Amino acid sequence: MSTPLIILIVVAIVLVLMYNSLVSKKNQVENIFASVDTQLKKRYDLIPNLVASVSKYMEHEKSILEEVTKLRADANKPNISDEQKIALDAKVSSALGSIMIAVENYPELKANENVMHLQNSLNEVEEQISAARRAYNQAVTDYNNAIEMIPTNFMAQAMNYQRKQVFEITEGERKNVNVKELFN
Amino acid sequence: MKNTSELTDFYYKTLYPVLQALEKERTQLKHRIVTVGVIYTVVVGFIAITLFSSFFNLDMIAFFAFAYFAGGGIIYKFLIKEYRSEFKQKVISPLINAIDENLNYTAHLHIDPLHFSRSKLFNSRVDRVSGNDYVNGKVDGINIQFSDFHAEKKHKDSKGRTSWSTIFQGLFIVSEFNKNFHGTTVVLPDTAQSTFGDLIGNWLQSNNLSRGELIKMDDPEFEREFVVYGSDQIEARYILSHTLMKKLLLYKKKTQQDVFVSFTSKNINLAIAYNKDLFEPSVFHSLLKYKIAMEYVQTLHLATGIVEELKLNTKLWSKL
């Protein structure tokens, strides 16, 4: 076999490997995003129940309850992009967080079995969402690295692959709650 | 559960009369071992000299040396047998009861080898297991069991001689885990990354075919110490939350040994590679020595402490 032919075959193999690795990274991102989405839906499904059980008591927090309901409606719209989903998730997380803190001010609510159940379910879903988010971020990081690093970046440009956005991990998720700070 | 200083108090105060009696026995035993050892060595030496004066080859010497050590080991075991069982009954057993009265102790049993193989921590074929000091029961309502465990693999060379190599020796702990999961997640000491550096180490890890998918964790310190493999990227992160990763790091620092952790069939399995038989009575050093006492107390506390340290007793909603 002639040398040019061997070189050609080696180059072809390298190109195919690069192409495949990029595609598998992109699919991994999509795959994990689907799981994130399922978990997010689980949480959205809990919202109407939560709003219904707390709205009777929470007169002062009407606006935030309305906001959560609106965010849920937005999230359930068809054809929203992944970026929009990520943005909505951040908003919902913070809104639900404020509701949970507000619940602490209403002894009747805190003692209510239904609310307690919801709170526990939400915590469980939060844990799972957090895990899914972290898995997604890792997959996106691998994907973004491949897109920007030599030599796969040339291939990625040719395939028109774009950088993807990661979920912002909130500080609250990273750190343990500091009780002292809560009272300051 | 009592803390280590309370346990040390218990060791020196409540167990003091027992320890004193055992201490007397130990010094007598030490003399006996030395005397028997000297006689044994002289006898074997004498036989060797008479044998080697008539014919002499290297294989013979090797065989003789082997027989000398094997025989010595058997005699030693026989001599300390009574003292050993008394020590376990009178010192280790009360210590375990002092830690938590819901724990049962059986000196001659070990953890079921099924738990060891199900943990998926060690991939090699296991041909022989041994162990002792089996403890089981509940700590803070969480099922836990642990024991000394030694798993070995058999090798045969071309001449048909068999030899054994250790797969794992140390403390093996199995406890209920506080989250629901279905797959397998394995956390191993990170040898590749620390030996070969990040780039090559990472590449080696991701191509480890005998394990599941490589799971990169988002805690740099944890990533330096451990490598995680699993069947599910999301589930592994659900199990290994940021808090649990921090706690495992602390736990590893406390043990100062290689720690292997896995999550399989609703359990957390921990293997701490001490590479020696634990909870054995000291023969040549005083039982009242602080260092010796601390070894018993700390190892026991470490084993039962996982429930508290890893917060296995905080049940999540899905487990209620």
Short mmCIF file of C-alpha atoms in Angstrom, two decimals:
data_model
loop_
_atom_site.label_atom_id
_atom_site.label_comp_id
_atom_site.label_asym_id
_atom_site.label_seq_id
_atom_site.Cartn_x
_atom_site.Cartn_y
_atom_site.Cartn_z
CA MET A 1 0.00 0.00 0.00
CA SER A 2 1.28 3.45 -0.86
CA THR A 3 2.12 5.95 1.85
CA PRO A 4 -0.43 8.62 0.79
CA LEU A 5 -3.18 6.03 1.00
CA ILE A 6 -2.18 5.03 4.53
CA ILE A 7 -2.10 8.66 5.60
CA LEU A 8 -5.53 9.18 4.07
CA ILE A 9 -6.98 6.20 5.94
CA VAL A 10 -5.48 7.37 9.26
CA VAL A 11 -6.86 10.87 8.75
CA ALA A 12 -10.26 9.46 7.88
CA ILE A 13 -10.30 7.31 11.04
CA VAL A 14 -9.30 10.27 13.21
CA LEU A 15 -12.04 12.41 11.66
CA VAL A 16 -14.65 9.74 12.20
CA LEU A 17 -13.59 9.30 15.85
CA MET A 18 -13.73 13.04 16.44
CA TYR A 19 -17.12 13.29 14.78
CA ASN A 20 -18.50 10.41 16.83
CA SER A 21 -17.19 11.72 20.10
CA LEU A 22 -18.78 15.11 19.46
CA VAL A 23 -22.11 13.55 18.57
CA SER A 24 -22.05 11.33 21.63
CA LYS A 25 -21.29 14.32 23.86
CA LYS A 26 -24.15 16.27 22.34
CA ASN A 27 -26.49 13.32 22.82
CA GLN A 28 -25.39 12.88 26.41
CA VAL A 29 -26.34 16.50 27.07
CA GLU A 30 -29.74 16.02 25.47
CA ASN A 31 -30.28 12.76 27.25
CA ILE A 32 -29.58 14.19 30.67
CA PHE A 33 -31.62 17.29 29.92
CA ALA A 34 -34.60 15.03 29.34
CA SER A 35 -34.15 13.67 32.87
CA VAL A 36 -33.84 17.18 34.27
CA ASP A 37 -37.05 18.04 32.47
CA THR A 38 -38.91 15.08 34.00
CA GLN A 39 -37.82 16.11 37.48
CA LEU A 40 -38.79 19.72 36.82
CA LYS A 41 -42.24 18.57 35.66
CA LYS A 42 -42.63 16.61 38.88
CA ARG A 43 -42.03 19.79 40.79
CA TYR A 44 -44.40 21.83 38.61
CA ASP A 45 -47.08 19.24 39.32
CA LEU A 46 -46.78 19.91 43.02
CA ILE A 47 -47.28 23.66 42.65
CA PRO A 48 -51.10 23.88 42.21
CA ASN A 49 -51.58 21.71 45.27
CA LEU A 50 -49.21 23.82 47.30
CA VAL A 51 -50.78 27.09 46.21
CA ALA A 52 -54.25 25.77 47.01
CA SER A 53 -53.28 24.66 50.50
CA VAL A 54 -51.44 27.79 51.55
CA SER A 55 -53.38 30.56 49.82
CA LYS A 56 -56.14 30.60 52.43
CA TYR A 57 -53.65 31.63 55.09
CA MET A 58 -51.12 33.66 53.15
CA GLU A 59 -52.83 37.00 52.67
CA HIS A 60 -49.66 39.04 52.48
CA GLU A 61 -47.86 36.77 50.07
CA LYS A 62 -50.57 36.75 47.38
CA SER A 63 -48.18 38.25 44.81
CA ILE A 64 -45.60 35.54 45.16
CA LEU A 65 -48.23 32.81 44.92
CA GLU A 66 -49.52 34.38 41.75
CA GLU A 67 -46.00 34.57 40.40
CA VAL A 68 -45.39 30.87 41.01
CA THR A 69 -48.65 29.99 39.30
CA LYS A 70 -47.71 32.15 36.35
CA LEU A 71 -44.23 30.62 36.12
CA ARG A 72 -45.76 27.17 36.10
CA ALA A 73 -48.11 28.16 33.28
CA ASP A 74 -45.11 29.52 31.34
CA ALA A 75 -43.17 26.31 31.86
CA ASN A 76 -46.05 24.22 30.60
CA LYS A 77 -46.27 26.12 27.34
CA PRO A 78 -45.27 24.01 24.37
CA ASN A 79 -42.14 24.79 22.33
CA ILE A 80 -40.08 26.59 24.91
CA SER A 81 -36.34 26.35 24.46
CA ASP A 82 -33.91 24.67 26.83
CA GLU A 83 -32.47 28.05 27.78
CA GLN A 84 -35.91 29.30 28.73
CA LYS A 85 -36.49 26.18 30.80
CA ILE A 86 -33.23 26.78 32.65
CA ALA A 87 -34.18 30.40 33.33
CA LEU A 88 -37.68 29.42 34.52
CA ASP A 89 -36.23 26.78 36.82
CA ALA A 90 -34.07 29.35 38.57
CA LYS A 91 -37.08 31.64 39.08
CA VAL A 92 -39.30 28.83 40.36
CA SER A 93 -36.60 27.69 42.78
CA SER A 94 -36.28 31.10 44.32
CA ALA A 95 -40.06 31.69 44.45
CA LEU A 96 -40.69 28.32 46.10
CA GLY A 97 -37.89 29.07 48.53
CA SER A 98 -39.61 32.30 49.61
CA ILE A 99 -42.92 30.50 50.02
CA MET A 100 -41.26 27.91 52.23
CA ILE A 101 -39.71 30.61 54.39
CA ALA A 102 -43.06 32.39 54.59
CA VAL A 103 -44.76 29.19 55.76
CA GLU A 104 -42.61 29.41 58.88
CA ASN A 105 -44.56 32.55 59.90
CA TYR A 106 -47.88 30.70 60.00
CA PRO A 107 -48.09 28.19 62.83
CA GLU A 108 -51.38 26.80 61.43
CA LEU A 109 -49.63 26.03 58.16
CA LYS A 110 -46.57 24.54 59.75
CA ALA A 111 -48.79 22.13 61.67
CA ASN A 112 -50.95 21.30 58.66
CA GLU A 113 -50.37 17.73 57.60
CA ASN A 114 -51.07 18.40 53.97
CA VAL A 115 -48.56 21.23 53.85
CA MET A 116 -45.99 19.13 55.68
CA HIS A 117 -46.45 16.36 53.17
CA LEU A 118 -46.05 18.81 50.29
CA GLN A 119 -43.00 20.32 51.88
CA ASN A 120 -41.38 16.91 52.20
CA SER A 121 -42.26 15.95 48.64
CA LEU A 122 -40.82 19.23 47.43
CA ASN A 123 -37.60 18.63 49.35
CA GLU A 124 -37.27 15.20 47.82
CA VAL A 125 -37.91 16.54 44.30
CA GLU A 126 -35.44 19.36 44.95
CA GLU A 127 -32.75 16.81 45.83
CA GLN A 128 -33.41 14.94 42.62
CA ILE A 129 -33.48 18.11 40.54
CA SER A 130 -30.22 19.17 42.10
CA ALA A 131 -28.61 15.84 41.17
CA ALA A 132 -29.97 16.05 37.62
CA ARG A 133 -28.74 19.63 37.29
CA ARG A 134 -25.25 18.65 38.41
CA ALA A 135 -25.19 15.75 35.95
CA TYR A 136 -26.36 18.10 33.20
CA ASN A 137 -23.71 20.67 34.04
CA GLN A 138 -21.00 18.04 33.86
CA ALA A 139 -22.26 16.81 30.49
CA VAL A 140 -22.40 20.38 29.19
CA THR A 141 -18.90 21.08 30.48
CA ASP A 142 -17.56 18.02 28.65
CA TYR A 143 -19.41 19.13 25.52
CA ASN A 144 -18.23 22.74 25.75
CA ASN A 145 -14.65 21.59 26.35
CA ALA A 146 -14.77 19.43 23.24
CA ILE A 147 -16.13 22.31 21.20
CA GLU A 148 -13.42 24.71 22.30
CA MET A 149 -10.39 22.46 22.55
CA ILE A 150 -7.98 21.56 19.78
CA PRO A 151 -8.46 19.49 17.62
CA THR A 152 -12.19 18.85 18.06
CA ASN A 153 -12.97 22.58 17.81
CA PHE A 154 -12.40 22.57 14.03
CA MET A 155 -14.77 19.68 13.60
CA ALA A 156 -17.33 21.33 15.89
CA GLN A 157 -17.17 24.50 13.82
CA ALA A 158 -17.79 22.53 10.68
CA MET A 159 -20.73 20.80 12.33
CA ASN A 160 -22.00 24.17 13.60
CA TYR A 161 -22.12 23.09 17.24
CA GLN A 162 -22.69 25.95 19.68
CA ARG A 163 -21.73 26.31 23.30
CA LYS A 164 -24.50 25.32 25.73
CA GLN A 165 -25.57 27.01 28.90
CA VAL A 166 -25.19 25.42 32.33
CA PHE A 167 -27.54 25.68 35.28
CA GLU A 168 -26.42 28.17 37.88
CA ILE A 169 -25.93 26.23 41.07
CA THR A 170 -27.32 28.45 43.76
CA GLU A 171 -25.17 29.23 46.75
CA GLY A 172 -27.77 27.65 48.98
CA GLU A 173 -27.22 24.29 47.32
CA ARG A 174 -23.50 24.41 47.80
CA LYS A 175 -23.42 25.43 51.41
CA ASN A 176 -25.05 24.15 54.52
CA VAL A 177 -27.55 26.55 55.98
CA ASN A 178 -25.88 28.88 58.39
CA VAL A 179 -28.45 29.38 61.14
CA LYS A 180 -26.68 32.39 62.57
CA GLU A 181 -26.89 34.30 59.32
CA LEU A 182 -30.60 33.71 59.09
CA PHE A 183 -31.17 35.91 62.10
CA ASN A 184 -28.88 38.72 61.09
CA MET B 1 -23.92 6.74 71.29
CA LYS B 2 -20.90 7.39 73.47
CA ASN B 3 -17.97 9.42 72.15
CA THR B 4 -14.34 8.26 72.15
CA SER B 5 -13.36 9.96 75.42
CA GLU B 6 -16.35 8.41 77.22
CA LEU B 7 -15.33 5.06 75.79
CA THR B 8 -11.73 5.52 76.89
CA ASP B 9 -13.07 6.27 80.37
CA PHE B 10 -15.13 3.12 80.21
CA TYR B 11 -12.07 1.14 79.15
CA TYR B 12 -9.89 2.38 81.99
CA LYS B 13 -12.52 2.59 84.73
CA THR B 14 -15.19 -0.07 84.31
CA LEU B 15 -12.95 -2.61 82.63
CA TYR B 16 -9.98 -1.96 84.92
CA PRO B 17 -10.37 -5.08 87.16
CA VAL B 18 -10.77 -7.29 84.10
CA LEU B 19 -7.80 -5.69 82.40
CA GLN B 20 -5.64 -6.20 85.46
CA ALA B 21 -6.46 -9.92 85.57
CA LEU B 22 -5.83 -10.23 81.83
CA GLU B 23 -2.61 -8.29 82.19
CA LYS B 24 -1.32 -10.90 84.67
CA GLU B 25 -2.26 -13.65 82.27
CA ARG B 26 -0.56 -11.79 79.45
CA THR B 27 2.81 -11.49 81.18
CA GLN B 28 2.74 -15.20 82.03
CA LEU B 29 1.78 -15.97 78.46
CA LYS B 30 4.60 -13.80 77.15
CA HIS B 31 7.13 -15.79 79.19
CA ARG B 32 5.61 -19.04 78.02
CA ILE B 33 5.78 -17.94 74.37
CA VAL B 34 9.40 -16.90 74.70
CA THR B 35 10.36 -20.21 76.39
CA VAL B 36 8.47 -22.35 73.89
CA GLY B 37 9.88 -20.24 71.06
CA VAL B 38 13.45 -20.78 72.21
CA ILE B 39 12.98 -24.55 72.67
CA TYR B 40 11.24 -24.82 69.30
CA THR B 41 14.00 -22.90 67.53
CA VAL B 42 16.72 -25.02 69.16
CA VAL B 43 14.95 -28.28 68.24
CA VAL B 44 14.33 -27.22 64.64
CA GLY B 45 17.89 -25.90 64.38
CA PHE B 46 19.26 -29.19 65.65
CA ILE B 47 17.25 -31.22 63.14
CA ALA B 48 18.33 -28.89 60.37
CA ILE B 49 22.01 -29.22 61.20
CA THR B 50 21.87 -33.03 61.31
CA LEU B 51 19.94 -33.14 58.04
CA PHE B 52 22.04 -30.63 56.13
CA SER B 53 25.34 -32.28 57.18
CA SER B 54 24.42 -35.34 55.10
CA PHE B 55 22.96 -33.62 52.03
CA PHE B 56 22.44 -29.99 51.14
CA ASN B 57 20.44 -28.06 48.58
CA LEU B 58 18.71 -24.68 48.34
CA ASP B 59 15.19 -26.04 47.91
CA MET B 60 15.60 -27.93 51.16
CA ILE B 61 16.54 -24.77 53.04
CA ALA B 62 13.57 -22.88 51.62
CA PHE B 63 11.26 -25.71 52.58
CA PHE B 64 12.71 -25.87 56.07
CA ALA B 65 12.40 -22.13 56.63
CA PHE B 66 8.79 -22.26 55.47
CA ALA B 67 8.01 -25.19 57.75
CA TYR B 68 9.69 -23.41 60.65
CA PHE B 69 7.53 -20.29 60.29
CA ALA B 70 4.32 -22.21 59.60
CA GLY B 71 4.87 -24.47 62.61
CA GLY B 72 5.75 -21.47 64.75
CA GLY B 73 2.53 -19.74 63.68
CA ILE B 74 0.43 -22.75 64.62
CA ILE B 75 2.11 -23.09 68.01
CA TYR B 76 1.68 -19.35 68.66
CA LYS B 77 -2.02 -19.49 67.78
CA PHE B 78 -2.49 -22.51 70.03
CA LEU B 79 -0.73 -20.80 72.95
CA ILE B 80 -2.73 -17.57 72.81
CA LYS B 81 -6.07 -19.23 72.04
CA GLU B 82 -7.48 -19.08 75.54
CA TYR B 83 -6.16 -15.60 76.29
CA ARG B 84 -7.52 -14.37 72.98
CA SER B 85 -11.05 -15.65 73.53
CA GLU B 86 -11.06 -14.34 77.09
CA PHE B 87 -9.96 -10.93 75.84
CA LYS B 88 -12.72 -10.80 73.24
CA GLN B 89 -15.36 -11.88 75.73
CA LYS B 90 -14.29 -9.61 78.54
CA VAL B 91 -13.02 -6.53 76.75
CA ILE B 92 -14.31 -6.21 73.18
CA SER B 93 -17.82 -7.44 73.90
CA PRO B 94 -18.45 -5.02 76.82
CA LEU B 95 -16.92 -2.18 74.79
CA ILE B 96 -19.39 -2.81 71.99
CA ASN B 97 -22.26 -2.95 74.44
CA ALA B 98 -21.08 0.31 75.93
CA ILE B 99 -21.20 1.96 72.51
CA ASP B 100 -24.78 0.90 71.97
CA GLU B 101 -26.73 -1.75 73.80
CA ASN B 102 -28.62 -2.66 70.65
CA LEU B 103 -25.50 -4.13 69.10
CA ASN B 104 -24.72 -7.84 69.20
CA TYR B 105 -21.23 -9.22 69.09
CA THR B 106 -20.07 -12.67 67.93
CA ALA B 107 -16.33 -13.18 68.11
CA HIS B 108 -15.94 -16.05 65.66
CA LEU B 109 -18.32 -14.97 62.88
CA HIS B 110 -17.72 -12.56 60.01
CA ILE B 111 -19.86 -10.68 57.54
CA ASP B 112 -21.65 -12.79 54.92
CA PRO B 113 -19.38 -13.08 51.83
CA LEU B 114 -22.49 -12.31 49.77
CA HIS B 115 -22.43 -8.77 51.12
CA PHE B 116 -18.83 -8.50 50.06
CA SER B 117 -19.46 -9.67 46.51
CA ARG B 118 -22.69 -7.67 46.19
CA SER B 119 -20.86 -4.51 47.19
CA LYS B 120 -19.08 -4.65 43.80
CA LEU B 121 -16.10 -2.91 45.39
CA PHE B 122 -13.54 -5.50 44.36
CA ASN B 123 -13.79 -7.08 40.95
CA SER B 124 -11.39 -9.98 41.44
CA ARG B 125 -12.62 -13.50 41.91
CA VAL B 126 -12.72 -14.36 45.63
CA ASP B 127 -11.46 -17.86 46.47
CA ARG B 128 -11.16 -17.76 50.22
CA VAL B 129 -12.67 -15.56 52.90
CA SER B 130 -12.02 -15.37 56.58
CA GLY B 131 -12.73 -12.93 59.35
CA ASN B 132 -14.04 -12.53 62.84
CA ASP B 133 -15.52 -10.03 65.31
CA TYR B 134 -18.95 -9.75 63.75
CA VAL B 135 -21.16 -6.96 65.08
CA ASN B 136 -24.73 -6.37 64.04
CA GLY B 137 -27.69 -4.42 65.30
CA LYS B 138 -29.17 -0.95 65.20
CA VAL B 139 -27.58 2.41 65.81
CA ASP B 140 -30.15 5.23 66.00
CA GLY B 141 -32.68 2.91 64.40
CA ILE B 142 -30.44 2.19 61.40
CA ASN B 143 -29.44 -1.40 60.63
CA ILE B 144 -25.71 -1.83 60.60
CA GLN B 145 -23.28 -4.73 60.57
CA PHE B 146 -19.54 -4.95 60.35
CA SER B 147 -16.65 -7.31 60.91
CA ASP B 148 -13.04 -7.98 60.28
CA PHE B 149 -12.86 -9.40 56.80
CA HIS B 150 -10.13 -10.95 54.70
CA ALA B 151 -10.74 -11.92 51.06
CA GLU B 152 -8.07 -13.75 49.10
CA LYS B 153 -7.43 -14.95 45.59
CA LYS B 154 -5.72 -18.21 44.65
CA HIS B 155 -2.85 -18.32 42.18
CA LYS B 156 -1.27 -21.37 40.60
CA ASP B 157 2.13 -21.16 38.97
CA SER B 158 3.44 -23.35 36.19
CA LYS B 159 4.81 -25.90 38.67
CA GLY B 160 1.36 -26.32 40.20
CA ARG B 161 2.25 -24.56 43.44
CA THR B 162 -0.54 -22.48 44.92
CA SER B 163 -0.18 -19.13 46.54
CA TRP B 164 -2.69 -16.64 47.91
CA SER B 165 -2.89 -12.91 47.44
CA THR B 166 -5.00 -10.51 49.46
CA ILE B 167 -7.85 -8.71 47.72
CA PHE B 168 -8.97 -6.89 50.80
CA GLN B 169 -8.21 -7.05 54.50
CA GLY B 170 -9.72 -4.75 57.05
CA LEU B 171 -13.02 -3.53 58.34
CA PHE B 172 -16.08 -4.18 56.20
CA ILE B 173 -19.24 -2.26 57.12
CA VAL B 174 -22.73 -2.59 55.64
CA SER B 175 -25.47 -0.19 56.65
CA GLU B 176 -28.91 0.87 55.49
CA PHE B 177 -28.79 4.00 53.34
CA ASN B 178 -31.24 6.86 53.79
CA LYS B 179 -32.10 7.42 50.13
CA ASN B 180 -33.88 5.20 47.65
CA PHE B 181 -31.94 4.15 44.60
CA HIS B 182 -31.88 1.34 42.04
CA GLY B 183 -28.47 1.24 40.41
CA THR B 184 -24.91 0.85 41.61
CA THR B 185 -22.49 3.60 42.54
CA VAL B 186 -18.92 2.80 43.50
CA VAL B 187 -16.45 5.22 45.10
CA LEU B 188 -12.82 4.11 45.03
CA PRO B 189 -9.54 5.65 46.13
CA ASP B 190 -8.16 7.64 43.21
CA THR B 191 -4.88 5.99 42.34
CA ALA B 192 -4.77 6.75 38.61
CA GLN B 193 -5.20 10.49 38.91
CA SER B 194 -2.71 10.86 41.74
CA THR B 195 -0.06 8.72 40.01
CA PHE B 196 -0.42 9.85 36.41
CA GLY B 197 -1.78 13.37 36.82
CA ASP B 198 -5.14 14.77 35.73
CA LEU B 199 -5.01 14.31 31.98
CA ILE B 200 -3.69 10.76 31.62
CA GLY B 201 -5.31 9.65 34.89
CA ASN B 202 -8.70 10.85 33.71
CA TRP B 203 -8.27 9.11 30.40
CA LEU B 204 -7.31 5.85 32.12
CA GLN B 205 -10.30 6.12 34.44
CA SER B 206 -12.77 6.74 31.66
CA ASN B 207 -11.47 3.66 29.87
CA ASN B 208 -11.74 1.31 32.82
CA LEU B 209 -13.91 -1.33 31.19
CA SER B 210 -14.41 -3.46 34.29
CA ARG B 211 -16.33 -0.64 35.98
CA GLY B 212 -19.44 1.29 35.01
CA GLU B 213 -19.50 4.78 33.58
CA LEU B 214 -16.99 7.24 35.01
CA ILE B 215 -18.80 9.91 36.97
CA LYS B 216 -16.98 13.19 37.41
CA MET B 217 -18.01 14.90 40.60
CA ASP B 218 -18.17 18.65 41.06
CA ASP B 219 -16.16 18.78 44.27
CA PRO B 220 -12.46 19.23 43.41
CA GLU B 221 -11.15 17.89 46.73
CA PHE B 222 -13.37 14.83 46.51
CA GLU B 223 -12.28 14.26 42.92
CA ARG B 224 -8.65 14.32 43.98
CA GLU B 225 -9.16 11.65 46.63
CA PHE B 226 -11.77 9.43 44.99
CA VAL B 227 -12.96 8.19 41.64
CA VAL B 228 -16.64 7.42 41.13
CA TYR B 229 -18.15 4.83 38.79
CA GLY B 230 -21.83 4.14 38.44
CA SER B 231 -24.70 2.89 36.41
CA ASP B 232 -26.56 6.20 36.38
CA GLN B 233 -25.07 9.71 36.16
CA ILE B 234 -27.99 11.36 37.91
CA GLU B 235 -28.52 8.76 40.59
CA ALA B 236 -24.85 8.86 41.57
CA ARG B 237 -25.17 12.58 42.15
CA TYR B 238 -28.46 12.11 43.98
CA ILE B 239 -26.63 9.78 46.39
CA LEU B 240 -23.41 11.77 46.56
CA SER B 241 -24.75 15.17 47.50
CA HIS B 242 -22.27 17.94 48.27
CA THR B 243 -22.75 17.32 51.97
CA LEU B 244 -22.14 13.58 51.73
CA MET B 245 -18.98 14.14 49.68
CA LYS B 246 -17.63 16.48 52.37
CA LYS B 247 -18.51 13.92 55.04
CA LEU B 248 -16.84 11.04 53.21
CA LEU B 249 -13.70 13.15 52.86
CA LEU B 250 -13.69 13.82 56.59
CA TYR B 251 -14.29 10.14 57.29
CA LYS B 252 -11.39 9.13 55.11
CA LYS B 253 -9.13 11.61 56.90
CA LYS B 254 -10.18 10.16 60.24
CA THR B 255 -9.42 6.56 59.26
CA GLN B 256 -6.08 7.46 57.62
CA GLN B 257 -6.53 4.37 55.44
CA ASP B 258 -7.78 3.68 51.95
CA VAL B 259 -11.57 3.82 52.03
CA PHE B 260 -13.79 2.07 49.46
CA VAL B 261 -17.48 2.98 49.41
CA SER B 262 -20.31 1.60 47.35
CA PHE B 263 -24.06 1.98 47.18
CA THR B 264 -25.84 -1.19 46.15
CA SER B 265 -29.23 -2.75 46.87
CA LYS B 266 -30.39 -0.05 49.32
CA ASN B 267 -27.19 -0.28 51.35
CA ILE B 268 -24.01 1.66 51.80
CA ASN B 269 -20.93 -0.57 51.95
CA LEU B 270 -17.68 0.69 53.39
CA ALA B 271 -14.40 -1.15 53.23
CA ILE B 272 -11.52 0.29 55.21
CA ALA B 273 -8.25 -1.35 54.26
CA TYR B 274 -6.32 -1.68 57.52
CA ASN B 275 -4.42 -4.67 56.07
CA LYS B 276 -4.32 -6.44 59.42
CA ASP B 277 -6.55 -8.40 61.75
CA LEU B 278 -8.31 -5.96 64.06
CA PHE B 279 -9.52 -6.29 67.65
CA GLU B 280 -6.82 -8.84 68.48
CA PRO B 281 -5.32 -8.83 71.98
CA SER B 282 -1.88 -7.37 72.37
CA VAL B 283 0.57 -10.00 73.63
CA PHE B 284 3.88 -8.18 73.77
CA HIS B 285 2.58 -4.79 74.93
CA SER B 286 0.53 -3.94 77.98
CA LEU B 287 -3.24 -3.81 77.53
CA LEU B 288 -3.21 -0.75 79.75
CA LYS B 289 -1.06 1.22 77.33
CA TYR B 290 -2.93 4.24 76.05
CA LYS B 291 -1.97 3.66 72.44
CA ILE B 292 -3.25 0.08 72.51
CA ALA B 293 -6.48 1.07 74.23
CA MET B 294 -7.09 3.86 71.76
CA GLU B 295 -6.72 1.50 68.84
CA TYR B 296 -9.58 -0.68 70.07
CA VAL B 297 -11.75 2.25 71.05
CA GLN B 298 -11.17 4.32 67.94
CA THR B 299 -11.69 1.52 65.46
CA LEU B 300 -14.94 0.50 67.09
CA HIS B 301 -16.09 4.07 67.28
CA LEU B 302 -15.25 4.63 63.64
CA ALA B 303 -17.29 1.63 62.55
CA THR B 304 -20.39 2.42 64.54
CA GLY B 305 -19.91 6.15 63.97
CA ILE B 306 -20.81 6.07 60.29
CA VAL B 307 -24.50 6.39 61.09
CA GLU B 308 -23.91 9.66 62.85
CA GLU B 309 -21.03 10.94 60.73
CA LEU B 310 -22.68 10.33 57.39
CA LYS B 311 -26.09 11.30 58.81
CA LEU B 312 -27.66 8.02 57.76
CA ASN B 313 -30.29 8.54 60.44
CA THR B 314 -31.92 11.52 58.73
CA LYS B 315 -34.53 9.77 56.66
CA LEU B 316 -35.67 11.40 53.52
CA TRP B 317 -39.26 11.58 52.48
CA SER B 318 -39.00 8.77 49.95
CA LYS B 319 -37.82 6.38 52.66
CA LEU B 320 -40.58 7.10 55.22
#
